[in-house]
JSON list of C-alpha atoms and ligand atoms in Angstrom, two decimals:
[
{"chain": "A", "resi": 1, "resn": "MET", "atom": "CA", "xyz": [35.56, -23.00, -22.27]},
{"chain": "A", "resi": 2, "resn": "LYS", "atom": "CA", "xyz": [33.68, -22.37, -25.52]},
{"chain": "A", "resi": 3, "resn": "ILE", "atom": "CA", "xyz": [30.07, -23.52, -25.74]},
{"chain": "A", "resi": 4, "resn": "ALA", "atom": "CA", "xyz": [28.24, -24.99, -28.75]},
{"chain": "A", "resi": 5, "resn": "ILE", "atom": "CA", "xyz": [24.65, -26.02, -29.35]},
{"chain": "A", "resi": 6, "resn": "VAL", "atom": "CA", "xyz": [23.92, -28.79, -31.83]},
{"chain": "A", "resi": 7, "resn": "THR", "atom": "CA", "xyz": [20.36, -29.63, -32.87]},
{"chain": "A", "resi": 8, "resn": "GLY", "atom": "CA", "xyz": [19.43, -33.05, -34.20]},
{"chain": "A", "resi": 9, "resn": "ALA", "atom": "CA", "xyz": [22.35, -34.40, -32.19]},
{"chain": "A", "resi": 10, "resn": "ALA", "atom": "CA", "xyz": [21.03, -37.92, -31.55]},
{"chain": "A", "resi": 11, "resn": "GLN", "atom": "CA", "xyz": [22.25, -39.35, -34.86]},
{"chain": "A", "resi": 12, "resn": "GLY", "atom": "CA", "xyz": [23.65, -38.67, -38.31]},
{"chain": "A", "resi": 13, "resn": "ILE", "atom": "CA", "xyz": [25.40, -35.41, -39.17]},
{"chain": "A", "resi": 14, "resn": "GLY", "atom": "CA", "xyz": [24.41, -33.84, -35.82]},
{"chain": "A", "resi": 15, "resn": "ARG", "atom": "CA", "xyz": [26.02, -36.61, -33.82]},
{"chain": "A", "resi": 16, "resn": "GLN", "atom": "CA", "xyz": [29.27, -36.39, -35.81]},
{"chain": "A", "resi": 17, "resn": "THR", "atom": "CA", "xyz": [29.27, -32.60, -35.47]},
{"chain": "A", "resi": 18, "resn": "ALA", "atom": "CA", "xyz": [28.87, -32.87, -31.70]},
{"chain": "A", "resi": 19, "resn": "GLU", "atom": "CA", "xyz": [31.73, -35.36, -31.51]},
{"chain": "A", "resi": 20, "resn": "VAL", "atom": "CA", "xyz": [34.03, -33.11, -33.56]},
{"chain": "A", "resi": 21, "resn": "LEU", "atom": "CA", "xyz": [33.20, -30.11, -31.37]},
{"chain": "A", "resi": 22, "resn": "ALA", "atom": "CA", "xyz": [33.77, -32.19, -28.21]},
{"chain": "A", "resi": 23, "resn": "ALA", "atom": "CA", "xyz": [37.17, -33.27, -29.52]},
{"chain": "A", "resi": 24, "resn": "ALA", "atom": "CA", "xyz": [37.95, -29.55, -30.01]},
{"chain": "A", "resi": 25, "resn": "GLY", "atom": "CA", "xyz": [37.07, -28.96, -26.33]},
{"chain": "A", "resi": 26, "resn": "TYR", "atom": "CA", "xyz": [33.64, -27.32, -26.67]},
{"chain": "A", "resi": 27, "resn": "GLY", "atom": "CA", "xyz": [31.07, -27.70, -23.89]},
{"chain": "A", "resi": 28, "resn": "LEU", "atom": "CA", "xyz": [27.88, -28.88, -25.56]},
{"chain": "A", "resi": 29, "resn": "LEU", "atom": "CA", "xyz": [24.14, -28.51, -25.42]},
{"chain": "A", "resi": 30, "resn": "LEU", "atom": "CA", "xyz": [22.61, -31.36, -27.40]},
{"chain": "A", "resi": 31, "resn": "MET", "atom": "CA", "xyz": [19.05, -30.97, -28.70]},
{"chain": "A", "resi": 32, "resn": "ASP", "atom": "CA", "xyz": [16.83, -33.58, -30.31]},
{"chain": "A", "resi": 33, "resn": "LEU", "atom": "CA", "xyz": [13.40, -35.19, -30.20]},
{"chain": "A", "resi": 34, "resn": "HIS", "atom": "CA", "xyz": [15.06, -38.36, -28.91]},
{"chain": "A", "resi": 35, "resn": "ALA", "atom": "CA", "xyz": [17.59, -38.99, -26.14]},
{"chain": "A", "resi": 36, "resn": "CYS", "atom": "CA", "xyz": [21.12, -38.51, -27.49]},
{"chain": "A", "resi": 37, "resn": "VAL", "atom": "CA", "xyz": [22.43, -41.65, -25.79]},
{"chain": "A", "resi": 38, "resn": "ALA", "atom": "CA", "xyz": [25.32, -42.55, -28.11]},
{"chain": "A", "resi": 39, "resn": "THR", "atom": "CA", "xyz": [26.32, -38.91, -28.61]},
{"chain": "A", "resi": 40, "resn": "MET", "atom": "CA", "xyz": [26.30, -38.29, -24.86]},
{"chain": "A", "resi": 41, "resn": "ASP", "atom": "CA", "xyz": [28.59, -41.28, -24.30]},
{"chain": "A", "resi": 42, "resn": "ALA", "atom": "CA", "xyz": [31.03, -40.13, -26.97]},
{"chain": "A", "resi": 43, "resn": "VAL", "atom": "CA", "xyz": [31.06, -36.53, -25.79]},
{"chain": "A", "resi": 44, "resn": "LYS", "atom": "CA", "xyz": [31.57, -37.53, -22.16]},
{"chain": "A", "resi": 45, "resn": "ARG", "atom": "CA", "xyz": [34.49, -39.75, -23.18]},
{"chain": "A", "resi": 46, "resn": "ALA", "atom": "CA", "xyz": [36.04, -36.62, -24.69]},
{"chain": "A", "resi": 47, "resn": "GLY", "atom": "CA", "xyz": [35.86, -35.10, -21.19]},
{"chain": "A", "resi": 48, "resn": "VAL", "atom": "CA", "xyz": [33.76, -32.02, -21.96]},
{"chain": "A", "resi": 49, "resn": "GLU", "atom": "CA", "xyz": [30.71, -30.66, -20.15]},
{"chain": "A", "resi": 50, "resn": "VAL", "atom": "CA", "xyz": [27.39, -31.59, -21.74]},
{"chain": "A", "resi": 51, "resn": "GLU", "atom": "CA", "xyz": [23.69, -30.84, -21.30]},
{"chain": "A", "resi": 52, "resn": "GLU", "atom": "CA", "xyz": [20.70, -32.19, -23.20]},
{"chain": "A", "resi": 53, "resn": "VAL", "atom": "CA", "xyz": [17.35, -30.56, -24.00]},
{"chain": "A", "resi": 54, "resn": "LEU", "atom": "CA", "xyz": [14.79, -32.86, -25.59]},
{"chain": "A", "resi": 55, "resn": "GLY", "atom": "CA", "xyz": [11.77, -31.74, -27.59]},
{"chain": "A", "resi": 56, "resn": "ASP", "atom": "CA", "xyz": [10.65, -30.31, -30.90]},
{"chain": "A", "resi": 57, "resn": "VAL", "atom": "CA", "xyz": [13.03, -27.52, -31.88]},
{"chain": "A", "resi": 58, "resn": "SER", "atom": "CA", "xyz": [10.24, -25.78, -33.82]},
{"chain": "A", "resi": 59, "resn": "GLU", "atom": "CA", "xyz": [8.43, -25.07, -30.52]},
{"chain": "A", "resi": 60, "resn": "GLN", "atom": "CA", "xyz": [9.21, -21.76, -28.83]},
{"chain": "A", "resi": 61, "resn": "ALA", "atom": "CA", "xyz": [8.91, -23.39, -25.36]},
{"chain": "A", "resi": 62, "resn": "VAL", "atom": "CA", "xyz": [11.67, -25.89, -26.24]},
{"chain": "A", "resi": 63, "resn": "VAL", "atom": "CA", "xyz": [13.91, -23.09, -27.54]},
{"chain": "A", "resi": 64, "resn": "GLN", "atom": "CA", "xyz": [13.28, -21.20, -24.29]},
{"chain": "A", "resi": 65, "resn": "ARG", "atom": "CA", "xyz": [14.27, -24.27, -22.23]},
{"chain": "A", "resi": 66, "resn": "ALA", "atom": "CA", "xyz": [17.50, -24.47, -24.22]},
{"chain": "A", "resi": 67, "resn": "VAL", "atom": "CA", "xyz": [18.29, -20.81, -23.61]},
{"chain": "A", "resi": 68, "resn": "GLU", "atom": "CA", "xyz": [17.67, -21.24, -19.87]},
{"chain": "A", "resi": 69, "resn": "ALA", "atom": "CA", "xyz": [19.86, -24.37, -19.76]},
{"chain": "A", "resi": 70, "resn": "VAL", "atom": "CA", "xyz": [22.74, -22.56, -21.45]},
{"chain": "A", "resi": 71, "resn": "ARG", "atom": "CA", "xyz": [22.36, -19.34, -19.43]},
{"chain": "A", "resi": 72, "resn": "SER", "atom": "CA", "xyz": [22.24, -21.17, -16.09]},
{"chain": "A", "resi": 73, "resn": "ARG", "atom": "CA", "xyz": [25.08, -23.63, -16.79]},
{"chain": "A", "resi": 74, "resn": "TRP", "atom": "CA", "xyz": [27.50, -21.48, -18.80]},
{"chain": "A", "resi": 75, "resn": "GLY", "atom": "CA", "xyz": [26.13, -17.97, -19.26]},
{"chain": "A", "resi": 76, "resn": "ARG", "atom": "CA", "xyz": [27.54, -17.76, -22.81]},
{"chain": "A", "resi": 77, "resn": "VAL", "atom": "CA", "xyz": [27.33, -19.38, -26.23]},
{"chain": "A", "resi": 78, "resn": "ASP", "atom": "CA", "xyz": [29.89, -19.44, -29.03]},
{"chain": "A", "resi": 79, "resn": "VAL", "atom": "CA", "xyz": [28.44, -21.72, -31.72]},
{"chain": "A", "resi": 80, "resn": "LEU", "atom": "CA", "xyz": [24.93, -22.71, -32.81]},
{"chain": "A", "resi": 81, "resn": "VAL", "atom": "CA", "xyz": [24.64, -25.54, -35.34]},
{"chain": "A", "resi": 82, "resn": "ASN", "atom": "CA", "xyz": [21.11, -25.67, -36.73]},
{"chain": "A", "resi": 83, "resn": "ASN", "atom": "CA", "xyz": [21.27, -29.23, -38.01]},
{"chain": "A", "resi": 84, "resn": "ALA", "atom": "CA", "xyz": [17.93, -30.87, -37.12]},
{"chain": "A", "resi": 85, "resn": "GLY", "atom": "CA", "xyz": [15.89, -31.43, -40.23]},
{"chain": "A", "resi": 86, "resn": "ILE", "atom": "CA", "xyz": [13.34, -33.71, -41.83]},
{"chain": "A", "resi": 87, "resn": "SER", "atom": "CA", "xyz": [13.22, -35.12, -45.33]},
{"chain": "A", "resi": 88, "resn": "PHE", "atom": "CA", "xyz": [10.04, -35.31, -47.39]},
{"chain": "A", "resi": 89, "resn": "ILE", "atom": "CA", "xyz": [10.02, -37.00, -50.77]},
{"chain": "A", "resi": 90, "resn": "ALA", "atom": "CA", "xyz": [6.80, -36.94, -52.78]},
{"chain": "A", "resi": 91, "resn": "PRO", "atom": "CA", "xyz": [5.57, -35.62, -56.14]},
{"chain": "A", "resi": 92, "resn": "ALA", "atom": "CA", "xyz": [4.44, -32.00, -55.71]},
{"chain": "A", "resi": 93, "resn": "GLU", "atom": "CA", "xyz": [0.89, -32.72, -56.88]},
{"chain": "A", "resi": 94, "resn": "THR", "atom": "CA", "xyz": [0.37, -35.12, -53.93]},
{"chain": "A", "resi": 95, "resn": "VAL", "atom": "CA", "xyz": [1.75, -32.92, -51.13]},
{"chain": "A", "resi": 96, "resn": "GLU", "atom": "CA", "xyz": [-0.85, -31.63, -48.63]},
{"chain": "A", "resi": 97, "resn": "GLY", "atom": "CA", "xyz": [-0.44, -28.11, -47.28]},
{"chain": "A", "resi": 98, "resn": "LYS", "atom": "CA", "xyz": [-0.16, -29.36, -43.71]},
{"chain": "A", "resi": 99, "resn": "ALA", "atom": "CA", "xyz": [2.74, -31.68, -44.58]},
{"chain": "A", "resi": 100, "resn": "PHE", "atom": "CA", "xyz": [4.44, -28.88, -46.53]},
{"chain": "A", "resi": 101, "resn": "LEU", "atom": "CA", "xyz": [4.12, -26.53, -43.57]},
{"chain": "A", "resi": 102, "resn": "ARG", "atom": "CA", "xyz": [5.53, -29.14, -41.15]},
{"chain": "A", "resi": 103, "resn": "VAL", "atom": "CA", "xyz": [8.72, -29.37, -43.22]},
{"chain": "A", "resi": 104, "resn": "LEU", "atom": "CA", "xyz": [9.01, -25.57, -43.14]},
{"chain": "A", "resi": 105, "resn": "GLU", "atom": "CA", "xyz": [8.48, -25.57, -39.36]},
{"chain": "A", "resi": 106, "resn": "VAL", "atom": "CA", "xyz": [11.33, -27.99, -38.65]},
{"chain": "A", "resi": 107, "resn": "ASN", "atom": "CA", "xyz": [13.76, -27.00, -41.41]},
{"chain": "A", "resi": 108, "resn": "LEU", "atom": "CA", "xyz": [13.23, -23.23, -41.49]},
{"chain": "A", "resi": 109, "resn": "LEU", "atom": "CA", "xyz": [11.19, -21.87, -38.55]},
{"chain": "A", "resi": 110, "resn": "ALA", "atom": "CA", "xyz": [13.23, -23.78, -35.93]},
{"chain": "A", "resi": 111, "resn": "PRO", "atom": "CA", "xyz": [16.60, -22.45, -37.18]},
{"chain": "A", "resi": 112, "resn": "PHE", "atom": "CA", "xyz": [15.10, -18.94, -37.12]},
{"chain": "A", "resi": 113, "resn": "LEU", "atom": "CA", "xyz": [13.77, -19.31, -33.54]},
{"chain": "A", "resi": 114, "resn": "LEU", "atom": "CA", "xyz": [17.09, -20.73, -32.32]},
{"chain": "A", "resi": 115, "resn": "ALA", "atom": "CA", "xyz": [19.16, -18.13, -34.20]},
{"chain": "A", "resi": 116, "resn": "LYS", "atom": "CA", "xyz": [16.97, -15.37, -32.77]},
{"chain": "A", "resi": 117, "resn": "ALA", "atom": "CA", "xyz": [17.28, -16.67, -29.18]},
{"chain": "A", "resi": 118, "resn": "PHE", "atom": "CA", "xyz": [20.99, -17.53, -29.18]},
{"chain": "A", "resi": 119, "resn": "GLY", "atom": "CA", "xyz": [21.86, -14.75, -31.63]},
{"chain": "A", "resi": 120, "resn": "ALA", "atom": "CA", "xyz": [20.64, -12.29, -28.98]},
{"chain": "A", "resi": 121, "resn": "MET", "atom": "CA", "xyz": [23.18, -13.74, -26.52]},
{"chain": "A", "resi": 122, "resn": "MET", "atom": "CA", "xyz": [25.90, -13.64, -29.18]},
{"chain": "A", "resi": 123, "resn": "LEU", "atom": "CA", "xyz": [25.09, -10.01, -30.04]},
{"chain": "A", "resi": 124, "resn": "GLU", "atom": "CA", "xyz": [25.41, -9.11, -26.33]},
{"chain": "A", "resi": 125, "resn": "GLN", "atom": "CA", "xyz": [28.84, -10.83, -26.32]},
{"chain": "A", "resi": 126, "resn": "LYS", "atom": "CA", "xyz": [29.70, -9.27, -29.71]},
{"chain": "A", "resi": 127, "resn": "SER", "atom": "CA", "xyz": [30.88, -12.71, -30.85]},
{"chain": "A", "resi": 128, "resn": "GLY", "atom": "CA", "xyz": [29.49, -15.99, -32.06]},
{"chain": "A", "resi": 129, "resn": "SER", "atom": "CA", "xyz": [28.98, -18.24, -35.05]},
{"chain": "A", "resi": 130, "resn": "ILE", "atom": "CA", "xyz": [25.76, -19.73, -36.41]},
{"chain": "A", "resi": 131, "resn": "VAL", "atom": "CA", "xyz": [26.01, -22.62, -38.87]},
{"chain": "A", "resi": 132, "resn": "ASN", "atom": "CA", "xyz": [22.84, -23.67, -40.68]},
{"chain": "A", "resi": 133, "resn": "VAL", "atom": "CA", "xyz": [22.89, -27.12, -42.24]},
{"chain": "A", "resi": 134, "resn": "ALA", "atom": "CA", "xyz": [21.14, -26.55, -45.56]},
{"chain": "A", "resi": 135, "resn": "SER", "atom": "CA", "xyz": [21.65, -28.86, -48.56]},
{"chain": "A", "resi": 136, "resn": "ILE", "atom": "CA", "xyz": [22.43, -28.89, -52.24]},
{"chain": "A", "resi": 137, "resn": "ALA", "atom": "CA", "xyz": [18.61, -29.02, -52.33]},
{"chain": "A", "resi": 138, "resn": "GLY", "atom": "CA", "xyz": [18.80, -25.37, -51.26]},
{"chain": "A", "resi": 139, "resn": "LEU", "atom": "CA", "xyz": [20.83, -24.46, -54.35]},
{"chain": "A", "resi": 140, "resn": "VAL", "atom": "CA", "xyz": [19.19, -26.36, -57.20]},
{"chain": "A", "resi": 141, "resn": "GLY", "atom": "CA", "xyz": [15.84, -27.87, -58.08]},
{"chain": "A", "resi": 142, "resn": "ILE", "atom": "CA", "xyz": [15.49, -31.60, -57.39]},
{"chain": "A", "resi": 143, "resn": "ALA", "atom": "CA", "xyz": [12.24, -33.35, -58.33]},
{"chain": "A", "resi": 144, "resn": "ASP", "atom": "CA", "xyz": [9.85, -34.71, -55.68]},
{"chain": "A", "resi": 145, "resn": "ARG", "atom": "CA", "xyz": [11.13, -32.46, -52.90]},
{"chain": "A", "resi": 146, "resn": "SER", "atom": "CA", "xyz": [8.93, -29.35, -53.13]},
{"chain": "A", "resi": 147, "resn": "ALA", "atom": "CA", "xyz": [8.71, -28.77, -49.37]},
{"chain": "A", "resi": 148, "resn": "TYR", "atom": "CA", "xyz": [12.27, -29.87, -48.56]},
{"chain": "A", "resi": 149, "resn": "ASN", "atom": "CA", "xyz": [13.79, -27.79, -51.39]},
{"chain": "A", "resi": 150, "resn": "ALA", "atom": "CA", "xyz": [11.71, -24.76, -50.44]},
{"chain": "A", "resi": 151, "resn": "SER", "atom": "CA", "xyz": [12.79, -25.10, -46.80]},
{"chain": "A", "resi": 152, "resn": "LYS", "atom": "CA", "xyz": [16.48, -25.36, -47.70]},
{"chain": "A", "resi": 153, "resn": "HIS", "atom": "CA", "xyz": [16.31, -22.48, -50.23]},
{"chain": "A", "resi": 154, "resn": "GLY", "atom": "CA", "xyz": [14.62, -20.49, -47.44]},
{"chain": "A", "resi": 155, "resn": "LEU", "atom": "CA", "xyz": [17.31, -21.47, -44.94]},
{"chain": "A", "resi": 156, "resn": "ILE", "atom": "CA", "xyz": [20.00, -20.15, -47.28]},
{"chain": "A", "resi": 157, "resn": "GLY", "atom": "CA", "xyz": [18.03, -16.90, -47.62]},
{"chain": "A", "resi": 158, "resn": "LEU", "atom": "CA", "xyz": [17.71, -16.66, -43.83]},
{"chain": "A", "resi": 159, "resn": "THR", "atom": "CA", "xyz": [21.47, -17.31, -43.48]},
{"chain": "A", "resi": 160, "resn": "ARG", "atom": "CA", "xyz": [22.33, -14.51, -45.92]},
{"chain": "A", "resi": 161, "resn": "THR", "atom": "CA", "xyz": [19.95, -12.13, -44.15]},
{"chain": "A", "resi": 162, "resn": "LEU", "atom": "CA", "xyz": [21.35, -12.81, -40.65]},
{"chain": "A", "resi": 163, "resn": "ALA", "atom": "CA", "xyz": [24.89, -12.52, -41.99]},
{"chain": "A", "resi": 164, "resn": "ALA", "atom": "CA", "xyz": [23.98, -9.10, -43.42]},
{"chain": "A", "resi": 165, "resn": "GLU", "atom": "CA", "xyz": [22.29, -7.98, -40.18]},
{"chain": "A", "resi": 166, "resn": "TRP", "atom": "CA", "xyz": [24.74, -9.38, -37.64]},
{"chain": "A", "resi": 167, "resn": "GLY", "atom": "CA", "xyz": [28.04, -9.82, -39.48]},
{"chain": "A", "resi": 168, "resn": "GLY", "atom": "CA", "xyz": [29.17, -6.31, -38.62]},
{"chain": "A", "resi": 169, "resn": "ARG", "atom": "CA", "xyz": [28.34, -6.90, -34.95]},
{"chain": "A", "resi": 170, "resn": "GLY", "atom": "CA", "xyz": [30.63, -9.88, -34.37]},
{"chain": "A", "resi": 171, "resn": "VAL", "atom": "CA", "xyz": [28.13, -12.65, -35.13]},
{"chain": "A", "resi": 172, "resn": "ARG", "atom": "CA", "xyz": [28.81, -14.75, -38.22]},
{"chain": "A", "resi": 173, "resn": "CYS", "atom": "CA", "xyz": [26.12, -16.76, -39.97]},
{"chain": "A", "resi": 174, "resn": "ASN", "atom": "CA", "xyz": [26.96, -19.37, -42.60]},
{"chain": "A", "resi": 175, "resn": "ALA", "atom": "CA", "xyz": [25.28, -22.31, -44.28]},
{"chain": "A", "resi": 176, "resn": "VAL", "atom": "CA", "xyz": [26.76, -25.63, -45.31]},
{"chain": "A", "resi": 177, "resn": "CYS", "atom": "CA", "xyz": [25.20, -27.46, -48.24]},
{"chain": "A", "resi": 178, "resn": "PRO", "atom": "CA", "xyz": [25.99, -31.18, -48.07]},
{"chain": "A", "resi": 179, "resn": "GLY", "atom": "CA", "xyz": [25.37, -33.50, -50.97]},
{"chain": "A", "resi": 180, "resn": "TRP", "atom": "CA", "xyz": [24.35, -37.06, -50.18]},
{"chain": "A", "resi": 181, "resn": "VAL", "atom": "CA", "xyz": [25.50, -38.30, -46.76]},
{"chain": "A", "resi": 182, "resn": "LYS", "atom": "CA", "xyz": [24.87, -41.87, -45.67]},
{"chain": "A", "resi": 183, "resn": "THR", "atom": "CA", "xyz": [22.93, -41.25, -42.43]},
{"chain": "A", "resi": 184, "resn": "GLU", "atom": "CA", "xyz": [19.78, -42.61, -40.79]},
{"chain": "A", "resi": 185, "resn": "MET", "atom": "CA", "xyz": [17.82, -39.99, -42.84]},
{"chain": "A", "resi": 186, "resn": "ASP", "atom": "CA", "xyz": [19.04, -41.61, -46.05]},
{"chain": "A", "resi": 187, "resn": "VAL", "atom": "CA", "xyz": [18.21, -45.08, -44.74]},
{"chain": "A", "resi": 188, "resn": "ALA", "atom": "CA", "xyz": [14.64, -43.89, -44.05]},
{"chain": "A", "resi": 189, "resn": "ASP", "atom": "CA", "xyz": [14.41, -42.19, -47.47]},
{"chain": "A", "resi": 190, "resn": "GLN", "atom": "CA", "xyz": [15.55, -45.35, -49.25]},
{"chain": "A", "resi": 191, "resn": "ALA", "atom": "CA", "xyz": [13.17, -47.51, -47.17]},
{"chain": "A", "resi": 192, "resn": "GLY", "atom": "CA", "xyz": [10.34, -45.20, -48.30]},
{"chain": "A", "resi": 193, "resn": "GLY", "atom": "CA", "xyz": [11.20, -45.95, -51.93]},
{"chain": "A", "resi": 194, "resn": "GLY", "atom": "CA", "xyz": [11.52, -42.26, -52.87]},
{"chain": "A", "resi": 195, "resn": "ILE", "atom": "CA", "xyz": [15.23, -42.61, -53.57]},
{"chain": "A", "resi": 196, "resn": "THR", "atom": "CA", "xyz": [17.54, -45.49, -54.46]},
{"chain": "A", "resi": 197, "resn": "MET", "atom": "CA", "xyz": [21.27, -45.97, -54.90]},
{"chain": "A", "resi": 198, "resn": "ARG", "atom": "CA", "xyz": [20.60, -45.89, -58.68]},
{"chain": "A", "resi": 199, "resn": "THR", "atom": "CA", "xyz": [18.92, -42.44, -58.55]},
{"chain": "A", "resi": 200, "resn": "LEU", "atom": "CA", "xyz": [21.67, -41.17, -56.26]},
{"chain": "A", "resi": 201, "resn": "LYS", "atom": "CA", "xyz": [24.37, -42.23, -58.72]},
{"chain": "A", "resi": 202, "resn": "ALA", "atom": "CA", "xyz": [22.47, -40.76, -61.73]},
{"chain": "B", "resi": 301, "resn": "NAD", "atom": "N1", "xyz": [21.86, -37.09, -45.12]},
{"chain": "B", "resi": 301, "resn": "NAD", "atom": "C1", "xyz": [21.98, -36.36, -46.20]},
{"chain": "B", "resi": 301, "resn": "NAD", "atom": "O1", "xyz": [22.24, -36.86, -47.31]},
{"chain": "B", "resi": 301, "resn": "NAD", "atom": "C2", "xyz": [21.83, -34.85, -46.13]},
{"chain": "B", "resi": 301, "resn": "NAD", "atom": "C3", "xyz": [22.18, -34.09, -47.26]},
{"chain": "B", "resi": 301, "resn": "NAD", "atom": "C4", "xyz": [22.06, -32.71, -47.21]},
{"chain": "B", "resi": 301, "resn": "NAD", "atom": "C5", "xyz": [21.58, -32.10, -46.06]},
{"chain": "B", "resi": 301, "resn": "NAD", "atom": "N2", "xyz": [21.24, -32.86, -44.99]},
{"chain": "B", "resi": 301, "resn": "NAD", "atom": "C6", "xyz": [20.71, -32.15, -43.82]},
{"chain": "B", "resi": 301, "resn": "NAD", "atom": "O2", "xyz": [21.54, -32.45, -42.72]},
{"chain": "B", "resi": 301, "resn": "NAD", "atom": "C7", "xyz": [20.78, -32.39, -41.52]},
{"chain": "B", "resi": 301, "resn": "NAD", "atom": "C8", "xyz": [20.96, -33.70, -40.75]},
{"chain": "B", "resi": 301, "resn": "NAD", "atom": "O3", "xyz": [20.61, -34.77, -41.61]},
{"chain": "B", "resi": 301, "resn": "NAD", "atom": "P1", "xyz": [20.86, -36.29, -41.21]},
{"chain": "B", "resi": 301, "resn": "NAD", "atom": "O4", "xyz": [21.00, -37.03, -42.48]},
{"chain": "B", "resi": 301, "resn": "NAD", "atom": "O5", "xyz": [21.90, -36.40, -40.17]},
{"chain": "B", "resi": 301, "resn": "NAD", "atom": "O6", "xyz": [19.40, -36.63, -40.61]},
{"chain": "B", "resi": 301, "resn": "NAD", "atom": "P2", "xyz": [18.92, -37.74, -39.56]},
{"chain": "B", "resi": 301, "resn": "NAD", "atom": "O7", "xyz": [17.46, -37.99, -39.86]},
{"chain": "B", "resi": 301, "resn": "NAD", "atom": "O8", "xyz": [19.84, -38.91, -39.57]},
{"chain": "B", "resi": 301, "resn": "NAD", "atom": "O9", "xyz": [19.04, -36.98, -38.17]},
{"chain": "B", "resi": 301, "resn": "NAD", "atom": "C9", "xyz": [18.23, -35.85, -37.91]},
{"chain": "B", "resi": 301, "resn": "NAD", "atom": "C10", "xyz": [18.09, -35.69, -36.42]},
{"chain": "B", "resi": 301, "resn": "NAD", "atom": "O10", "xyz": [17.25, -34.54, -36.20]},
{"chain": "B", "resi": 301, "resn": "NAD", "atom": "C11", "xyz": [16.28, -34.87, -35.22]},
{"chain": "B", "resi": 301, "resn": "NAD", "atom": "N3", "xyz": [15.07, -34.10, -35.42]},
{"chain": "B", "resi": 301, "resn": "NAD", "atom": "C12", "xyz": [14.22, -34.16, -36.47]},
{"chain": "B", "resi": 301, "resn": "NAD", "atom": "N4", "xyz": [13.20, -33.33, -36.29]},
{"chain": "B", "resi": 301, "resn": "NAD", "atom": "C13", "xyz": [13.40, -32.71, -35.11]},
{"chain": "B", "resi": 301, "resn": "NAD", "atom": "C14", "xyz": [12.67, -31.75, -34.37]},
{"chain": "B", "resi": 301, "resn": "NAD", "atom": "N5", "xyz": [11.50, -31.25, -34.80]},
{"chain": "B", "resi": 301, "resn": "NAD", "atom": "N6", "xyz": [13.16, -31.34, -33.18]},
{"chain": "B", "resi": 301, "resn": "NAD", "atom": "C15", "xyz": [14.33, -31.85, -32.72]},
{"chain": "B", "resi": 301, "resn": "NAD", "atom": "N7", "xyz": [15.06, -32.76, -33.37]},
{"chain": "B", "resi": 301, "resn": "NAD", "atom": "C16", "xyz": [14.59, -33.19, -34.55]},
{"chain": "B", "resi": 301, "resn": "NAD", "atom": "C17", "xyz": [16.02, -36.38, -35.41]},
{"chain": "B", "resi": 301, "resn": "NAD", "atom": "O11", "xyz": [15.44, -36.96, -34.24]},
{"chain": "B", "resi": 301, "resn": "NAD", "atom": "C18", "xyz": [17.41, -36.89, -35.74]},
{"chain": "B", "resi": 301, "resn": "NAD", "atom": "O12", "xyz": [18.12, -37.27, -34.57]},
{"chain": "B", "resi": 301, "resn": "NAD", "atom": "C19", "xyz": [19.31, -32.14, -41.94]},
{"chain": "B", "resi": 301, "resn": "NAD", "atom": "O13", "xyz": [19.01, -30.78, -41.82]},
{"chain": "B", "resi": 301, "resn": "NAD", "atom": "C20", "xyz": [19.31, -32.57, -43.39]},
{"chain": "B", "resi": 301, "resn": "NAD", "atom": "O14", "xyz": [18.31, -31.91, -44.14]},
{"chain": "B", "resi": 301, "resn": "NAD", "atom": "C21", "xyz": [21.35, -34.21, -44.99]}
]
């Protein structure tokens, strides 16, 4: 059985990703700050093995717990989907350094820590695939997203670097760059007033 890890699996793109991987027969480790209740139900209905590790993916101790859970249950990993992320919409001149750094921790440091930990297992196996969920915000400049855009540009840079380092050793690293997706993140963004259906359509 192939094994996949999906971060930010409680809702949105992460939940859908987990469900697609379950339908393809992958055993799953789900990671999130919050219990992945609905995802767990869906994945179990698909009949695959599933584990959950809750906590902040930007913390090394949480990453370590995930590695131990995967090593003890399955002893291998085939896919890591670095999906967990946070949005932050505010004019650059109002953004505090601490808030900027927090976005980098979740959107950039966490994917690095997870790629480093599970990439080591993949390199031992000489096979594996890491998928980083970046954004079109990692490809172009979009106003009022200084921290978010910087984190996603950085994530694309990290992806290219790992692909260059590990691609020849059996471990692929790719990024996907979604445009607008109607998830709970978008609902929260629109509730905050930083984005509206009108600005999305513009
Ligand atoms: N929704 C969009 O339009 C859109 C567009 C482009 C890229 N993306 C990216 O796709 C990914 C998923 O977005 P979404 O819309 O599904 O978001 P979402 O807010 O609906 O879900 C994100 C999930 O990540 C979890 N999470 C957040 N911080 C975490 C942390 N520190 N540790 C563990 N879990 C954490 C949340 O609890 C939540 O379950 C993000 O990286 C986002 O930047 C989203």
